[in-house]
Coordinates of C-alpha atoms in Angstrom, one line a residue:
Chain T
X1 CA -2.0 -17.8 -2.7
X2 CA 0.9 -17.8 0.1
X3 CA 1.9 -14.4 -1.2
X4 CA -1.6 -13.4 -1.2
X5 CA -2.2 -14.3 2.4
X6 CA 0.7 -13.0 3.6
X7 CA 0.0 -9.3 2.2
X8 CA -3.0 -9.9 3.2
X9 CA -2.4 -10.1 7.0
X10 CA -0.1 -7.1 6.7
X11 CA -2.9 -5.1 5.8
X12 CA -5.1 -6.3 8.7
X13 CA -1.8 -5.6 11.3
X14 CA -1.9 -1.9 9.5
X15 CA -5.2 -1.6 10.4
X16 CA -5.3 -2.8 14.0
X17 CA -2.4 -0.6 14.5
X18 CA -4.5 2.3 14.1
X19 CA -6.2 2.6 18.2
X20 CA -9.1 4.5 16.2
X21 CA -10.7 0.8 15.2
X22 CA -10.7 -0.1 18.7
X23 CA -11.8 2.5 19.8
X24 CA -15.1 2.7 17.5
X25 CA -15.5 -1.1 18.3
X26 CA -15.7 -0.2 22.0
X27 CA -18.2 2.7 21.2
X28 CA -20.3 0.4 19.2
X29 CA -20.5 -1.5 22.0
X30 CA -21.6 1.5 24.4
X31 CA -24.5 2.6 22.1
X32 CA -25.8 -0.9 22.2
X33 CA -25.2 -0.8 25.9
X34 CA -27.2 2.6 26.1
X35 CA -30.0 1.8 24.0
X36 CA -30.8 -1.5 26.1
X37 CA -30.6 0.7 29.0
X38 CA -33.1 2.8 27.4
X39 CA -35.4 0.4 26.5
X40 CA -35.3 -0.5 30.0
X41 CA -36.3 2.3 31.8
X42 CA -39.0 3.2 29.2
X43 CA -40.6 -0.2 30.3
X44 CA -40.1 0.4 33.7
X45 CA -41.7 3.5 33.5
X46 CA -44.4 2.7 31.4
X47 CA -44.8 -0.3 32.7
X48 CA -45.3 -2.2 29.4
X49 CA -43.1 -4.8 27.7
X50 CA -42.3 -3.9 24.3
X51 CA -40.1 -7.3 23.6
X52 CA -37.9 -5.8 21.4
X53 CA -35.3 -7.6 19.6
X54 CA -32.1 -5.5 19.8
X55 CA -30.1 -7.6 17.5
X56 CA -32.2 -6.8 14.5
X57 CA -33.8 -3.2 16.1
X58 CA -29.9 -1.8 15.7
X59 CA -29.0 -3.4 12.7
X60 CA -30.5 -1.0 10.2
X61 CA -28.5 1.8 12.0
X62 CA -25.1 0.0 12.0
X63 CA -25.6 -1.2 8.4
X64 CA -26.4 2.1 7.1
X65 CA -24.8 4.0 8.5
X66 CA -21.9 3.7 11.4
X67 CA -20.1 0.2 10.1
X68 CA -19.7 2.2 6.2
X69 CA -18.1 5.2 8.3
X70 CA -15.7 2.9 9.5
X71 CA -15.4 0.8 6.5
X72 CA -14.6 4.2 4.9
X73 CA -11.9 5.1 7.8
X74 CA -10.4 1.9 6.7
X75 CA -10.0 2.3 3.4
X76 CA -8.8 5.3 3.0
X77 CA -6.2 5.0 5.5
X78 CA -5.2 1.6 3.2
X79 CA -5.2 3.8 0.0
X80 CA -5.7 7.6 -0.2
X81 CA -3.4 8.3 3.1
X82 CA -0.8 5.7 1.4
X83 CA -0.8 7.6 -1.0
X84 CA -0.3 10.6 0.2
X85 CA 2.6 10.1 2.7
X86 CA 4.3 7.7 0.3
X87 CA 3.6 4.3 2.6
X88 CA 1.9 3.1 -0.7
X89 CA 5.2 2.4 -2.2
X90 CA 6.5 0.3 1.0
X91 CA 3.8 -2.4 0.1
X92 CA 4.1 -1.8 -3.8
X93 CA 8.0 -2.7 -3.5
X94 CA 7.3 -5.9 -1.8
X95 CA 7.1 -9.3 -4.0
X96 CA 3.7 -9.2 -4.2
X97 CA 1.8 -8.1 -7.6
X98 CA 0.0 -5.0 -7.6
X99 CA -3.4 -7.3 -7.9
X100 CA -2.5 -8.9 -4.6
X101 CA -2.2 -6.0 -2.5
X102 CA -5.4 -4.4 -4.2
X103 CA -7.0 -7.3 -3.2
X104 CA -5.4 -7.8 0.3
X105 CA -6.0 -4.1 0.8
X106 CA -9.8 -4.1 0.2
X107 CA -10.1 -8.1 1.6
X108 CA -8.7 -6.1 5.2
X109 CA -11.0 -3.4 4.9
X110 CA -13.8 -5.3 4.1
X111 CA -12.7 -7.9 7.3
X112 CA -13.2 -5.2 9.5
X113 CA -16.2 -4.4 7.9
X114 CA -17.7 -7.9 8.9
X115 CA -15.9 -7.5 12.5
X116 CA -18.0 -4.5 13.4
X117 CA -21.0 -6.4 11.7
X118 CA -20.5 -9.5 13.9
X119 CA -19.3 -8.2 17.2
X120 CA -23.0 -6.2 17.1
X121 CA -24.4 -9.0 16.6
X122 CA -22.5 -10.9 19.9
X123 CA -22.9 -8.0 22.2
X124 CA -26.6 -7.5 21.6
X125 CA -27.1 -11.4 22.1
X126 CA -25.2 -11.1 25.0
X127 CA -26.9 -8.1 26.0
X128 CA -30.5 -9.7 25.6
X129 CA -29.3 -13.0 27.1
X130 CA -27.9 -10.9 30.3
X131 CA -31.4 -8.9 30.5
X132 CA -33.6 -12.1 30.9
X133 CA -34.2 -12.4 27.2
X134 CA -34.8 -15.6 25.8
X135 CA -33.2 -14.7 22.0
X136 CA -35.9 -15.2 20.3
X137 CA -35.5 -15.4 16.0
X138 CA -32.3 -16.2 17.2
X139 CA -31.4 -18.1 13.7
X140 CA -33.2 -15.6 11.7
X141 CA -31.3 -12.8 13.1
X142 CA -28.3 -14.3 12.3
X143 CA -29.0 -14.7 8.8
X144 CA -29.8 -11.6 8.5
X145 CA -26.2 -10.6 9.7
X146 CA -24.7 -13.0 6.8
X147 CA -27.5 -11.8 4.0
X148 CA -26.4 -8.0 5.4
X149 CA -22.5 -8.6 5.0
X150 CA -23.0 -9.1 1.3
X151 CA -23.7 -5.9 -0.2
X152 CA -21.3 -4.0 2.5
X153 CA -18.5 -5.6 0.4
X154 CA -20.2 -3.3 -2.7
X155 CA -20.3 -0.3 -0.4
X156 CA -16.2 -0.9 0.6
X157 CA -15.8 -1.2 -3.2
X158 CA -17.2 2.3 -3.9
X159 CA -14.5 3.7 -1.3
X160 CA -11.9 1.5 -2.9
X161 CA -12.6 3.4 -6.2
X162 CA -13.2 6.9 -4.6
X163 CA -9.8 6.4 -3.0
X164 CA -8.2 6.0 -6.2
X165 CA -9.4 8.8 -8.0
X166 CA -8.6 11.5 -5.3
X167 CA -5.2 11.6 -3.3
X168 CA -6.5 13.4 -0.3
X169 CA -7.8 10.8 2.3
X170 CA -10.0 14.2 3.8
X171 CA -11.7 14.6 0.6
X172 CA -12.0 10.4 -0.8
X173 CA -13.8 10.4 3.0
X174 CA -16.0 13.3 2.0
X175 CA -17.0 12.0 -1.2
X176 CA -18.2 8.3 -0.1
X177 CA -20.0 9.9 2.9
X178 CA -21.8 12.4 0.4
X179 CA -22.4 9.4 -2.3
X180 CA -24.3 7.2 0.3
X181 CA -25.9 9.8 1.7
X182 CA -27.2 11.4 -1.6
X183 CA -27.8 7.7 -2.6
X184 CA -29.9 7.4 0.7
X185 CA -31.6 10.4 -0.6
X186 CA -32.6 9.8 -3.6
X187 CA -34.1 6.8 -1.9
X188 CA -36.7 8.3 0.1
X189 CA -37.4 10.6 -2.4
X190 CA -37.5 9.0 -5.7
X191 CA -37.6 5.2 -4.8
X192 CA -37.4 4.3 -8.6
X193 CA -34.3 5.9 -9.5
X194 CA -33.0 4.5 -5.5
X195 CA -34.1 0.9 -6.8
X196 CA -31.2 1.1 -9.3
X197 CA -28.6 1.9 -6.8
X198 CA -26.6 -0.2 -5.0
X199 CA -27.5 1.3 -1.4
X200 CA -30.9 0.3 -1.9
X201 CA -30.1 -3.2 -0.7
X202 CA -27.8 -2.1 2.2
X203 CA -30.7 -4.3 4.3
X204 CA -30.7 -7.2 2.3
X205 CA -32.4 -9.4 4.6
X206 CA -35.1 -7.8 3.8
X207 CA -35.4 -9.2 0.2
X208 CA -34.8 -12.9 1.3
X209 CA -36.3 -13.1 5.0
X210 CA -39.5 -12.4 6.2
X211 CA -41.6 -11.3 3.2
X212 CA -39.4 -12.4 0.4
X213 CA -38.8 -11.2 -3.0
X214 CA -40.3 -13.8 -5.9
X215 CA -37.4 -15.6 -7.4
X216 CA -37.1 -13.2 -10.7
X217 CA -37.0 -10.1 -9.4
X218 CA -34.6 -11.0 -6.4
X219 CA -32.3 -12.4 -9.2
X220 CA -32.5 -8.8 -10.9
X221 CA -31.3 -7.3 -7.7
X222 CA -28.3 -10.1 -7.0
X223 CA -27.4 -9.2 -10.7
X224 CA -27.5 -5.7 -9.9
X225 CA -25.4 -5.6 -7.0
X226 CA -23.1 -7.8 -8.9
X227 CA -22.7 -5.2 -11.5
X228 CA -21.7 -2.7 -9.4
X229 CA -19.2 -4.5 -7.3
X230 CA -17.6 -5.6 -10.6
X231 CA -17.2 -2.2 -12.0
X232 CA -16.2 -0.5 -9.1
X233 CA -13.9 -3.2 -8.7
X234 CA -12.4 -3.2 -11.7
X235 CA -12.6 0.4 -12.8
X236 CA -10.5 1.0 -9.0
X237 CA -8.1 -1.7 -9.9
X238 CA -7.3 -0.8 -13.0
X239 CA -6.6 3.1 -12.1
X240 CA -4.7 1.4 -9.0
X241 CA -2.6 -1.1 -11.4
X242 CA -1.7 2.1 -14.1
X243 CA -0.6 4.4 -11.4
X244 CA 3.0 5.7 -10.9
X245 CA 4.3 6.0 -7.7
Chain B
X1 CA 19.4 -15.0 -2.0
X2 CA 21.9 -15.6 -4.7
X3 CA 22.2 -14.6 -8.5
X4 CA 21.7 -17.1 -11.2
X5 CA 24.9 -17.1 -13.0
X6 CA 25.5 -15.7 -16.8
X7 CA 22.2 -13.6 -16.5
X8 CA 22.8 -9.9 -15.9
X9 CA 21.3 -8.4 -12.9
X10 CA 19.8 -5.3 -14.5
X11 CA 19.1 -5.5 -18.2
X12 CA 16.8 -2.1 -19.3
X13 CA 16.5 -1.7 -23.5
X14 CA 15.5 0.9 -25.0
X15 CA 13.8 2.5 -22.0
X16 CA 11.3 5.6 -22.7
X17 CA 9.4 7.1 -19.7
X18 CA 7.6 10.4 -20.4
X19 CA 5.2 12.4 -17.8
X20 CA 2.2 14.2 -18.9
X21 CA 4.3 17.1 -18.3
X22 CA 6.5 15.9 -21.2
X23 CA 9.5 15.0 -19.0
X24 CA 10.7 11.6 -18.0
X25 CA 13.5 9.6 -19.8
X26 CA 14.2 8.2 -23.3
X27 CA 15.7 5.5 -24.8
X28 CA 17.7 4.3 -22.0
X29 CA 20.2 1.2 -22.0
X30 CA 21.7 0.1 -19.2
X31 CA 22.9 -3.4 -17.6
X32 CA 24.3 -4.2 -14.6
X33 CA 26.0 -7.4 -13.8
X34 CA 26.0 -9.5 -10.4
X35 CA 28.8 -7.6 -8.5
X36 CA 28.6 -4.5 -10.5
X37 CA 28.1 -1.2 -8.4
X38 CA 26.6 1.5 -11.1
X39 CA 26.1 5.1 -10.1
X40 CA 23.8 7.1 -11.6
X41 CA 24.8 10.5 -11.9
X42 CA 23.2 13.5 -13.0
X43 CA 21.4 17.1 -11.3
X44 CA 18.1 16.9 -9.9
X45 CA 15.2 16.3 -12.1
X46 CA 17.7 14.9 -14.6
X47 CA 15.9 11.2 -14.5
X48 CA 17.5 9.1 -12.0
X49 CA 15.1 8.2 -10.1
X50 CA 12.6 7.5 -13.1
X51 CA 14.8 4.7 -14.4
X52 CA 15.3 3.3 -10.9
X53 CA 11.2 3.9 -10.1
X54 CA 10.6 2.1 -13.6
X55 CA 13.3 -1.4 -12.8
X56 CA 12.0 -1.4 -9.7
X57 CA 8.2 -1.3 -10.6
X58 CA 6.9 2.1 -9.3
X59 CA 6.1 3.6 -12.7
X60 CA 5.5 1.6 -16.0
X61 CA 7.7 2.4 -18.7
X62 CA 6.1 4.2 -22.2
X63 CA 8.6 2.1 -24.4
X64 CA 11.5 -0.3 -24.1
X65 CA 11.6 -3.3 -21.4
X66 CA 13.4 -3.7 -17.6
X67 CA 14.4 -7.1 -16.6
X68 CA 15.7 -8.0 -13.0
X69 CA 17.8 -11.7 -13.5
X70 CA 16.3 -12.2 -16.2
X71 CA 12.3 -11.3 -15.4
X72 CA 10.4 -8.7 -17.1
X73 CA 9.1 -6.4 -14.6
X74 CA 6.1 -5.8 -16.5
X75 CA 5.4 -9.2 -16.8
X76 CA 6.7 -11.0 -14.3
X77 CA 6.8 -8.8 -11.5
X78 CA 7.0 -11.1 -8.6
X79 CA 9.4 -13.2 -9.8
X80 CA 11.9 -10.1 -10.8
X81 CA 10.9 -8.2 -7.4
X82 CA 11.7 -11.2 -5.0
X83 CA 15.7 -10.1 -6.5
X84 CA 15.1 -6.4 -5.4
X85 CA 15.8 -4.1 -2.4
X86 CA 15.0 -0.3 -2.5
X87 CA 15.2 3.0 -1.3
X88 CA 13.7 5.3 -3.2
X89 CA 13.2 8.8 -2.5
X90 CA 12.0 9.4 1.3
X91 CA 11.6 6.0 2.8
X92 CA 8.5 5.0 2.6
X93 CA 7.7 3.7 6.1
X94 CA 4.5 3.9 8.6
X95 CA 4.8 6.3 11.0
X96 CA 2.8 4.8 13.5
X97 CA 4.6 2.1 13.8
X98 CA 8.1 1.1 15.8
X99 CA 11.2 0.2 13.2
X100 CA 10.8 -3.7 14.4
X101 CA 7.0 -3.7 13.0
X102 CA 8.2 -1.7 9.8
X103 CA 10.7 -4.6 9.3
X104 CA 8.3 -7.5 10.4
X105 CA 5.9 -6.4 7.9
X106 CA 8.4 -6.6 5.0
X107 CA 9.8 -9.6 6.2
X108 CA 6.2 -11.0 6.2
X109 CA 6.0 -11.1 2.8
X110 CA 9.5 -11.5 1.8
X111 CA 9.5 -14.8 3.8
X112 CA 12.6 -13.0 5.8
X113 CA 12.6 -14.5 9.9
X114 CA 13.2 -12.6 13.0
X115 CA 17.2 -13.2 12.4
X116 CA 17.2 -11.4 9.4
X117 CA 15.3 -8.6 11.4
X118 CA 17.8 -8.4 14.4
X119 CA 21.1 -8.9 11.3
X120 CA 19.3 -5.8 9.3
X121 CA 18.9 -3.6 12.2
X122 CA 22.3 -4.1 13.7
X123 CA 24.2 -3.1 10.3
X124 CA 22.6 0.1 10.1
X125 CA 22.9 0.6 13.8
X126 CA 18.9 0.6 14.7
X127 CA 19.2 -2.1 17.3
X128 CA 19.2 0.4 19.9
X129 CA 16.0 1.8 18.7
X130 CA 14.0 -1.3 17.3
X131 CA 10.5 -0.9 20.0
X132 CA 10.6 2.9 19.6
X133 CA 8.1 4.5 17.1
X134 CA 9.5 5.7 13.6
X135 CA 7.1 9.1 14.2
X136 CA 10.3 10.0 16.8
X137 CA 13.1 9.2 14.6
X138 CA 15.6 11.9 12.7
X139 CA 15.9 12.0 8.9
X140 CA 18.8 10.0 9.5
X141 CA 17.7 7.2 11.3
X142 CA 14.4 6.8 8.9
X143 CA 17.0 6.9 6.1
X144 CA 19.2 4.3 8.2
X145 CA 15.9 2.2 8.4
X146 CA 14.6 2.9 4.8
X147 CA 18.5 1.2 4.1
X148 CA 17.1 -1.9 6.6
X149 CA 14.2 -2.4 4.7
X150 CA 16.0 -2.2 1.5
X151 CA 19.0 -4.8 3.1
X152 CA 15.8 -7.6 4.3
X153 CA 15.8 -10.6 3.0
X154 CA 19.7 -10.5 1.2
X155 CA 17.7 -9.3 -2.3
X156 CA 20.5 -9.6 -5.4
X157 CA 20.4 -6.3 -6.8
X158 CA 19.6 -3.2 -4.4
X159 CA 18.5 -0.1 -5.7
X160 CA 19.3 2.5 -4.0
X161 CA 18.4 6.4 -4.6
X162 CA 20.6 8.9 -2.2
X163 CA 20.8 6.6 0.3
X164 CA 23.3 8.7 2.3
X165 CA 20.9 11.4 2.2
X166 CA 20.7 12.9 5.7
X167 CA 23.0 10.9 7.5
X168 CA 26.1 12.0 9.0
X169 CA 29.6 11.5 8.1
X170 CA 30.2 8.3 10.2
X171 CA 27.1 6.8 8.9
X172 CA 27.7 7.9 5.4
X173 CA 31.5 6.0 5.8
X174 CA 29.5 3.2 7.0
X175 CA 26.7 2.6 4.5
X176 CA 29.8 3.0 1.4
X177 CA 31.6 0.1 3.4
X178 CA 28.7 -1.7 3.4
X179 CA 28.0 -1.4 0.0
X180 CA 31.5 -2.3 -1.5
X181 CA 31.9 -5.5 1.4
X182 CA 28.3 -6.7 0.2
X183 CA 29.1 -6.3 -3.6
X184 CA 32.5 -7.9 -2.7
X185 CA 31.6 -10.8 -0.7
X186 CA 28.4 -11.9 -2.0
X187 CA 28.0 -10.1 -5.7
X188 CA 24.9 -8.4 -5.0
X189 CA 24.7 -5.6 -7.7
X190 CA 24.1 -1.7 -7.1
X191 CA 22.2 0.7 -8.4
X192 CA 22.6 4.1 -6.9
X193 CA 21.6 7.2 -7.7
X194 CA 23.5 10.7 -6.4
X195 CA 24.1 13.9 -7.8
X196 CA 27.1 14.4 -6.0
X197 CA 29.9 12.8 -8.2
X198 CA 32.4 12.5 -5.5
X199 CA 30.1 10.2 -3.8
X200 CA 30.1 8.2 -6.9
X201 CA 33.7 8.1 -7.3
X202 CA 35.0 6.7 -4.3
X203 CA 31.5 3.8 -3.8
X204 CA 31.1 2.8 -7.5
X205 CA 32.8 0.6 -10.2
X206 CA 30.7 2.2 -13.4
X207 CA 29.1 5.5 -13.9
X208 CA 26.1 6.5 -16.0
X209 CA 25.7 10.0 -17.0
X210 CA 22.0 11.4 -17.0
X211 CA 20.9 14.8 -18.4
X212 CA 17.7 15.8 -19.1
X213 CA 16.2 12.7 -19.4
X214 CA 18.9 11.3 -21.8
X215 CA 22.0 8.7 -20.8
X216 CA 25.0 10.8 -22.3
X217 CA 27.6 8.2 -21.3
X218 CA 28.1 4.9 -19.6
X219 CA 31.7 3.9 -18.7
X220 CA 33.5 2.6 -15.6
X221 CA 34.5 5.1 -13.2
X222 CA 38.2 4.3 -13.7
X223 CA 37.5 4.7 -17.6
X224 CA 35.9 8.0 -16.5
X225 CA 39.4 9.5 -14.1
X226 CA 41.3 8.4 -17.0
X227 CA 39.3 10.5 -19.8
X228 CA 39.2 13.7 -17.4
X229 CA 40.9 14.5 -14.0
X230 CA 37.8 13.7 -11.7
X231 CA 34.4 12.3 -12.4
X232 CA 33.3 15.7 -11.7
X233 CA 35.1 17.1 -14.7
X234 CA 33.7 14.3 -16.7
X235 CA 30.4 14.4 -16.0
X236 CA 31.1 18.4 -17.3
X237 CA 32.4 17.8 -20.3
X238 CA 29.8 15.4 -21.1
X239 CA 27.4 17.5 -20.6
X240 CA 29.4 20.6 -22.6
X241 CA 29.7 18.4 -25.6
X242 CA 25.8 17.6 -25.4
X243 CA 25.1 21.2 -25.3
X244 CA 27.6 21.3 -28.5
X245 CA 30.4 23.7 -25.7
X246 CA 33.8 22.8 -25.3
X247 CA 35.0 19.7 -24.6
X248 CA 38.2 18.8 -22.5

């Protein structure tokens, strides 16, 4: 477990090493800045308050779409651009079993996953708090955050696999952008094939908060998402255990 | 780190490794004891570097077993890894970051301190350039730290594939020294792979002879200069005889 942990953080240093993560944090933190600003003046123009809460009004976007881009980033620079330059075998020579830095390599990705996830959540509190918002749902929001973190581990899974199947990190980045956005697609336009995929339940909240899924078929969908998190976890570890470096 | 006693550092029976290609190596035996400094010797794309990639972990052998003191690298990889230092092929470092992170990040895991960072560094004559990013370094000094990496945390048995490649003279001098004083004084074995036999010669105390994929001879080097008037010469004529040519 010591082992673990410590391969573990050396993924994480990897990763913070790379300015481009910083970078995308601050930006997530400009668009939030900007869409407040927008609200704003569309009140004060209007002269209407729409009350909006901008905690939950921006978390379908990141969730969807800009925190799996950067999940994406992540993992492919932890695997496919490893393996491309030959870094791969720096961690691979280290003490640690080949299920370790799997593990520690998906753990970081998905860690920075939750960072981007969290730090929206901060900013737009902080954002609403500093606008005379009182933070309303405050709790319920929040839950929603935690209930929403879940199936992004599935969705850093599906890169994890990608990334082992093609060596390039230009085209493993391709092919999970055009697998969740064909997955989104087939969602809006045949919602009972979408049902069976994994990136229906990218807003989970919405199954257990507000109007909530009976007990039976939420259970369907947990077992679901489990499925798919097992098998792209263990069809990507096993191609990542067999592989010759 | 030190080697448990009456346990070889390098045992590898029987050892098949074949590509899809069809190319790889077969039924290799080879054992190295604590002390012992084994060249591997043989032209490019002979097989060196699959037998080192396959005791070291990198590729998983088709037949046969590796043990490192004792531990099955299949098996019981992190026991037999915690013995083993390597540089294989280009040194596989990140770019982005300076030589001292490359080393911290190894030593993170191997439990090494900041000592053992600075006492690495210093031998291969990286001190100077510890904070500056390995993106600006020469092919020698990212060999030079690739040889750091390997040297971190005093592992018992280093495996080591060209490890002069792309240094100059002086620094090739130095890392042989290194290797015979750190054989000598605290019996770590050597495993080194080089197709230049002169290079063998002077660093190592056994040789073993790999051509297309097969071992054609294992012997010590003095065994070697006794049999034929270089190791040059007898790495030729055991690769004449193989081919069923004149032998010397």
């Amino acid at each position: 477990m010591q082992l673990f942990g410590r391969a573990y953080r050396c993924e994480l240093i990897k990763l913070l090493a790379r300015k481009k993560f910083i970078v995308f944090l601050a930006l997530e933190v400009a668009i939030c800045g900007i869409v407040l600003l927008v609200q704003l003046a569309v009140e004060h123009v209007s002269g209407l308050a729409f009350n909006v809460n901008l905690r939950m009004m921006l978390l379908g976007f990141f969730i969807s779409a800009y925190i799996p881009l950067v999940s994406f980033m992540a993992v492919c620079d932890l695997f496919s651009s490893e393996i491309q330059d030959g870094s791969l075998r720096a961690s691979l020579l280290l003490p640690a079993s080949r299920f370790k830095v799997y593990l520690a390599k998906a753990l970081s990705a998905y860690t920075v996953a939750v960072v981007y996830l969290f730090s929206l959540f901060v900013v737009t509190a902080v954002l609403e708090l500093s606008f005379g918002s009182t933070l309303h749902g405050f709790f319920e929001s929040f839950g929603s955050y935690l209930l929403d973190a879940i199936p992004l581990a599935v969705v850093i899974l599906m890169a994890v696999f990608f990334n082992q199947i093609l060596r390039s990190p230009t085209l493993a980045m391709l092919l999970c952008i055009g697998v969740l956005l064909a997955a989104y697609i087939v969602n809006i336009f045949l919602p009972q094939v979408g049902a069976m995929l994994f990136t229906s339940y990218g807003q989970w909240h919405n199954l257990f908060i507000g109007k909530a899924l009976p007990f039976l078929p939420m259970m369907m969908k947990v077992g679901l998402l489990l499925g798919y998190g097992t098998v792209f976890f263990s069809a990507g570890y096993y191609i990542f255990e067999r592989r010759d470096m | 780190m030190t080697e448990m006693t009456g346990v070889p550092a390098v045992r590898v029976s029987n050892m098949t490794k074949l590509y899809k290609n069809g190319r790889g190596v077969k039924n290799i035996d080879l054992t190295l004891e604590p002390g012992d400094i084994v060249g591997l010797l043989g032209p490019n794309g002979s097989g060196k570097t699959t037998i080192m990639k396959v005791i070291v972990g990198l590729c998983h052998a088709t037949d046969g077993t590796a043990e490192v003191f004792g531990h099955s690298i299949e098996r019981d990889y992190e026991a037999a890894a915690k013995h083993i230092g390597a540089l294989i092929e280009s040194p596989a470092l990140y770019y982005n970051l300076s030589a001292e992170k490359n080393l911290r990040l190894a030593a993170r895991v191997r439990g090494a301190g900041d000592e053992d960072i600075a006492r690495v560094l210093a031998l291969v004559r990286l001190d100077r350039y510890a904070r500056d990013k390995v993106a600006r370094f020469s092919l020698g000094m990212k060999q030079r730290l690739g040889l750091a990496l390997a040297l971190l945390g005093s592992p018992d048995l280093l495996v080591l594939d060209e490890p002069t490649n792309g240094l100059d003279i002086e620094g090739t001098v130095e890392v042989r020294e290194l290797i015979l004083r750190l054989a000598a004084e605290r019996g770590h074995a050597f495993l080194i792979a080089s197709h230049l036999a002169s290079e063998i010669e002077r660093t190592c105390n056994k040789v073993a002879i790999i051509h297309e994929g097969e071992l054609l001879s294992f012997v010590s080097v003095a065994e070697a200069v006794r049999r034929a008037p270089t190791l040059e010469d007898y790495f030729l004529a055991e690769v004449r005889q193989k081919r069923g040519g004149a032998v010397i």
